[in-house]
Short mmCIF file of C-alpha atoms in Angstrom, two decimals:
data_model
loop_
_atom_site.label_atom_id
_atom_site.label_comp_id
_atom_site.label_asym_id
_atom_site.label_seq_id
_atom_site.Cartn_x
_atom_site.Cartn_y
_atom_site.Cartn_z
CA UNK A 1 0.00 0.00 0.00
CA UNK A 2 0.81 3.33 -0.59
CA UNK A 3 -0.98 5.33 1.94
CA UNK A 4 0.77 8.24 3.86
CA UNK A 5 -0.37 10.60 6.26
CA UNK A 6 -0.74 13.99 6.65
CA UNK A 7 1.40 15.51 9.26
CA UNK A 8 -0.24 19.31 9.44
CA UNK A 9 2.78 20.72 11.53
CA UNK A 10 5.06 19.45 8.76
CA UNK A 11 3.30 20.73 6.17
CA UNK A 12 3.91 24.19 7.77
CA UNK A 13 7.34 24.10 7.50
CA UNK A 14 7.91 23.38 3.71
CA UNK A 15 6.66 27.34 3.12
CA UNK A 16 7.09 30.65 4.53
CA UNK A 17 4.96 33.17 2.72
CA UNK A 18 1.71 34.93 4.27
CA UNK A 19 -1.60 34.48 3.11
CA UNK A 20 -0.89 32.22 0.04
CA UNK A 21 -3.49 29.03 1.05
CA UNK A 22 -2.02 25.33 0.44
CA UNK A 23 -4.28 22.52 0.12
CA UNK A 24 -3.12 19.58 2.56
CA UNK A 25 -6.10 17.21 1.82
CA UNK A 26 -9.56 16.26 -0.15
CA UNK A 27 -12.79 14.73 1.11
CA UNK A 28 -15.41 14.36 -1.44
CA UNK A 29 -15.58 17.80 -3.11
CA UNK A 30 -13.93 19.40 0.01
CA UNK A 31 -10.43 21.00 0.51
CA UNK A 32 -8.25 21.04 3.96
CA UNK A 33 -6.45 24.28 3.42
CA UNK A 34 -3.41 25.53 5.75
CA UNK A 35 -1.73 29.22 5.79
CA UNK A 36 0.60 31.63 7.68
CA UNK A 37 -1.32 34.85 7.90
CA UNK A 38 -0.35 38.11 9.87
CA UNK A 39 -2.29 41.37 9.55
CA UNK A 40 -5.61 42.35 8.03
CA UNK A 41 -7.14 40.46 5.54
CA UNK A 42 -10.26 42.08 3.72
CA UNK A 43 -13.93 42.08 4.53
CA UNK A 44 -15.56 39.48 2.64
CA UNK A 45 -18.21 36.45 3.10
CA UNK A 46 -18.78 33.01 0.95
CA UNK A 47 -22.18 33.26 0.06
CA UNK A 48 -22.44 29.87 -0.91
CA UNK A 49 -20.77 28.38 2.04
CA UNK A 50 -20.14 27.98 5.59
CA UNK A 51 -15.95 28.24 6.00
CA UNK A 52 -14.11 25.92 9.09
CA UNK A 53 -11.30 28.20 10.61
CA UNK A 54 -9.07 25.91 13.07
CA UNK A 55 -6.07 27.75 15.03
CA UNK A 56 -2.88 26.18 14.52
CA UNK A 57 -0.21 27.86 16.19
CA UNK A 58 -1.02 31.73 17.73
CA UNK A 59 -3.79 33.95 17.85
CA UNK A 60 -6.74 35.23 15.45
CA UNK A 61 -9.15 38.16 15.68
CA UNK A 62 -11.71 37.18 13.54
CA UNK A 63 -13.49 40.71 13.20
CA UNK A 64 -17.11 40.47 11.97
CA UNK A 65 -19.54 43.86 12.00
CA UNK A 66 -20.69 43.31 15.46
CA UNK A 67 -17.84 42.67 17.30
CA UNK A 68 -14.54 40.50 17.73
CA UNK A 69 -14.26 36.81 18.31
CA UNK A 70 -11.01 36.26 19.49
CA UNK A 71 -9.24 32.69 18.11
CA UNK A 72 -6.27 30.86 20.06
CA UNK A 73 -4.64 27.47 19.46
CA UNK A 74 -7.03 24.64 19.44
CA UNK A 75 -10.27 26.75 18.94
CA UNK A 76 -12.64 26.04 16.20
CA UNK A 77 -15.26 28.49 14.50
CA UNK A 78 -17.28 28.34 11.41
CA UNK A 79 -18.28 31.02 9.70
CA UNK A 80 -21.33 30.87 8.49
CA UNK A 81 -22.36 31.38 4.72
CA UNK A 82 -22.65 34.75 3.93
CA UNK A 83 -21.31 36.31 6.58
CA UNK A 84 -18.87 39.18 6.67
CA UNK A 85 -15.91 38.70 8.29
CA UNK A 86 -12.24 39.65 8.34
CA UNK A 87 -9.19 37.57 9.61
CA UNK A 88 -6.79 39.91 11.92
CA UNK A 89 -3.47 38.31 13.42
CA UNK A 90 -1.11 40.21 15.29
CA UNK A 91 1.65 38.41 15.32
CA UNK A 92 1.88 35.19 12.56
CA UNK A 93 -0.83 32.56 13.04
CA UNK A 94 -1.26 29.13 11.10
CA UNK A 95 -4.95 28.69 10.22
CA UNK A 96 -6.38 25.27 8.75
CA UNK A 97 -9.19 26.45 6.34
CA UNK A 98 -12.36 23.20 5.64
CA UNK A 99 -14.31 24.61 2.65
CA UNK A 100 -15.74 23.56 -0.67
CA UNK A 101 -12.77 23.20 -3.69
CA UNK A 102 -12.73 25.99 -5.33
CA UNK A 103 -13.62 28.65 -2.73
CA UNK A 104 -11.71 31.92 -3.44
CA UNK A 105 -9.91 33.20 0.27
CA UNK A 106 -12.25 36.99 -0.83
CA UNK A 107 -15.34 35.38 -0.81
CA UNK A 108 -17.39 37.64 -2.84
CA UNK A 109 -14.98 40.34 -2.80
CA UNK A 110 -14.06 40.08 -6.88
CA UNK A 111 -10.57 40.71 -6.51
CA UNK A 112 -7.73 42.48 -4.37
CA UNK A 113 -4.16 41.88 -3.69
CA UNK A 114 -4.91 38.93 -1.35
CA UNK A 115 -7.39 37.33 -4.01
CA UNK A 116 -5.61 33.74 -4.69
CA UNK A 117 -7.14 32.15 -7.92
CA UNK A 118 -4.97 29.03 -7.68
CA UNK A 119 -4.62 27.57 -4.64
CA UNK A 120 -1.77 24.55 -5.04
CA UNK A 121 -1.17 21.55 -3.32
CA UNK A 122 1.87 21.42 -0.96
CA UNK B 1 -22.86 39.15 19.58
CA UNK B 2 -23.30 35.18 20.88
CA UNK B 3 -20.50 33.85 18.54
CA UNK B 4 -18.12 31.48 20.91
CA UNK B 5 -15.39 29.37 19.45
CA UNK B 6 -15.08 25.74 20.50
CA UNK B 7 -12.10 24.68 21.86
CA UNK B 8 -11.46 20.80 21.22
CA UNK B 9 -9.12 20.19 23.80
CA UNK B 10 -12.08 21.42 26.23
CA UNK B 11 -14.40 19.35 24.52
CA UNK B 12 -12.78 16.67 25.61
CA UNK B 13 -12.48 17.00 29.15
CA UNK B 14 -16.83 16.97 28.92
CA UNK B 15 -16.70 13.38 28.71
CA UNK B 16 -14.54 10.17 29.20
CA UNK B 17 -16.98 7.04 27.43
CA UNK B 18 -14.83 5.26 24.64
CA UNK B 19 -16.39 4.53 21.09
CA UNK B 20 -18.76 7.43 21.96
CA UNK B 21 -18.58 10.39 19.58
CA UNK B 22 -19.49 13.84 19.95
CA UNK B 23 -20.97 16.91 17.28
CA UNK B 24 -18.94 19.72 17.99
CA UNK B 25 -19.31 21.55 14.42
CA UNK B 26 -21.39 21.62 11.63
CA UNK B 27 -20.08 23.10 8.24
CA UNK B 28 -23.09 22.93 5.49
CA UNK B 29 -23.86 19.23 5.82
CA UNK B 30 -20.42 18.13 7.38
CA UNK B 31 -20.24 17.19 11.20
CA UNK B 32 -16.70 17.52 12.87
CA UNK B 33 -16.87 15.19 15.90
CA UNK B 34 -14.72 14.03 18.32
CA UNK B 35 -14.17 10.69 20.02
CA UNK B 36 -11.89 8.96 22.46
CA UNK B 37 -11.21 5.30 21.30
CA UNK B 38 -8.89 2.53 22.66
CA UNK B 39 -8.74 -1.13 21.36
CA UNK B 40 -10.45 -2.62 17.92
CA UNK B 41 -13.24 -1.24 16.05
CA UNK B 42 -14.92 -2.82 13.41
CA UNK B 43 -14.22 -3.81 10.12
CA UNK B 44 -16.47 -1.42 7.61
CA UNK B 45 -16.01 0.93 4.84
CA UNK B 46 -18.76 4.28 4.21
CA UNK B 47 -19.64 3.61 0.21
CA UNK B 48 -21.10 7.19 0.08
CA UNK B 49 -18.28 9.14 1.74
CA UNK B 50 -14.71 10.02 2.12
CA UNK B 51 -13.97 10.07 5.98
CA UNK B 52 -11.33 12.62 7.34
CA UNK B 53 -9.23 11.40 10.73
CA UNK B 54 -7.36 13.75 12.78
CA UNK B 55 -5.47 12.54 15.50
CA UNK B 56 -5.36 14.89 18.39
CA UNK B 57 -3.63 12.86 20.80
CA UNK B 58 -2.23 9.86 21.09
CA UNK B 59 -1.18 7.08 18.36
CA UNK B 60 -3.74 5.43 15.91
CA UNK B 61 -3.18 2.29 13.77
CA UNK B 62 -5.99 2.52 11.06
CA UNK B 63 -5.76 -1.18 9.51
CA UNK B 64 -6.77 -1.54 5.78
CA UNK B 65 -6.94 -4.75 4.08
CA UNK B 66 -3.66 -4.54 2.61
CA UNK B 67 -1.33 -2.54 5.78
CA UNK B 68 -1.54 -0.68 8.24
CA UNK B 69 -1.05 3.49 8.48
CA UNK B 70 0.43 4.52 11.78
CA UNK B 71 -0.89 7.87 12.89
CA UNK B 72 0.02 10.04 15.79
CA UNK B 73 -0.95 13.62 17.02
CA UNK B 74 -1.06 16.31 14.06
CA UNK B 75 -1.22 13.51 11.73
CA UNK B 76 -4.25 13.69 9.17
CA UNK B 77 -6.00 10.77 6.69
CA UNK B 78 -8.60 10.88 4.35
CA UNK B 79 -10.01 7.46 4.27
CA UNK B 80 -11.87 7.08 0.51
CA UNK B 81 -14.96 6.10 0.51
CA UNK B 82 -15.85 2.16 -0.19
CA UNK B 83 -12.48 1.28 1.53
CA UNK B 84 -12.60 -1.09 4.43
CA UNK B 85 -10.63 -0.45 7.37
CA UNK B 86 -10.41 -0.63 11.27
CA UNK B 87 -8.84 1.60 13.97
CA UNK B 88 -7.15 0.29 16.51
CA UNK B 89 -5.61 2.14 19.49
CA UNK B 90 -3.30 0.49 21.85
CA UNK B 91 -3.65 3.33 24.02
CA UNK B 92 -6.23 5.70 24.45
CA UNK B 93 -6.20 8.05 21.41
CA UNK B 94 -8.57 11.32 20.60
CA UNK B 95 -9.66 11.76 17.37
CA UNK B 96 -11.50 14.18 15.58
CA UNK B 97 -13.53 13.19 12.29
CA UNK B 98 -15.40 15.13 9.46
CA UNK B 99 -17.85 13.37 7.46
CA UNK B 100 -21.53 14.10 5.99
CA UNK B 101 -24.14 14.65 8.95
CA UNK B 102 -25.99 11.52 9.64
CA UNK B 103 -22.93 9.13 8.26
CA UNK B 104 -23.15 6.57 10.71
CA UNK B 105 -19.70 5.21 12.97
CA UNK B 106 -20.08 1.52 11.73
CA UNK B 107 -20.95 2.09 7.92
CA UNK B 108 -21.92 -0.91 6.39
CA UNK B 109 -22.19 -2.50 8.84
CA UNK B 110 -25.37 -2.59 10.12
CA UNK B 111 -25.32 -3.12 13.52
CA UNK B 112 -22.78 -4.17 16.06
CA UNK B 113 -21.90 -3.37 19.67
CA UNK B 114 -19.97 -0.05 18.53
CA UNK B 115 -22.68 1.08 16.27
CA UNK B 116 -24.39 4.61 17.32
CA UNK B 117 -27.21 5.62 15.78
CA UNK B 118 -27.72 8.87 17.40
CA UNK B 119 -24.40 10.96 17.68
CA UNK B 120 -25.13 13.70 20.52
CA UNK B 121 -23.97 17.30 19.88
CA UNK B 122 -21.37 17.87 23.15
#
């Protein structure tokens, strides 16, 4: 057999850039998505979807437009579909993403600089 | 706002029955639950689904028909749907799973002293 796991922390190591999603896994037309984010990302939502955020390694704000739900190591949160919301990390943070393949990170936000059309496999 | 984020390693500490999972998530149609296994499961395969295992702590030997994958903590597995296979803990092991709400523990098999019918949210 060829069968090999994914080790997540692993995976973080084989890349250094910010906000540039990898895809780690597939489950039925589902992506497992990992990044390294620091800053503001932009306000956006996934109309179409509900969007897993799992905390890795440090600390998230995840800003919506009634208030802040602040995200440490081992927390969990879905954002509902269609939902504004905005990723803020002080310092770095590694975020595992659970959405549909083919989700764009900006939602319904057509494009900015942290729009990522083609999300690889690492 | 009423948004809270779920902490796994928490979630844990709410109960300590083996072979017992838990709801902590729901993502669209997808449950993420959690579970606390030692010794053999069944043999069984889900034909309809793809079936993610994380392993949050402890060491997990998921046995297919042809070999054995060794996972420990951080390690991640999509097992394909239709493909038979049994974990098997020496140890006590946590786990966290994503798979389609209602997808039951035992697949195709249809009943056996593991099987739960009704997975509680926790």
């Amino acid at each position: 057999m060829s069968r090999k796991t994914v080790n997540i922390a692993e995976k973080y190591k084989l890349f250094s850039e910010q906000w540039s999603p990898k895809i780690i896994a597939q489950m039925n037309d589902y992506h497992f998505k990992i990044a390294k984010i620091q800053g503001e990302f932009v306000w956006h939502s996934h109309p179409e979807t509900d969007e897993v955020f799992m905390i890795m390694k440090g600390e998230l704000n995840l800003e919506f437009r009634d208030g802040t739900l602040k995200m440490k190591e081992g927390d969990l949160y879905v954002v509902p579909k269609g939902v504004e919301h905005r990723p803020v990390a002080e310092e770095e943070c590694y975020i595992l993403l659970v959405e549909p393949a083919g989700t764009v990170n900006t939602g319904d936000v057509d494009s900015s600089e942290r729009t990522v059309e083609e999300v690889p496999w690492i």
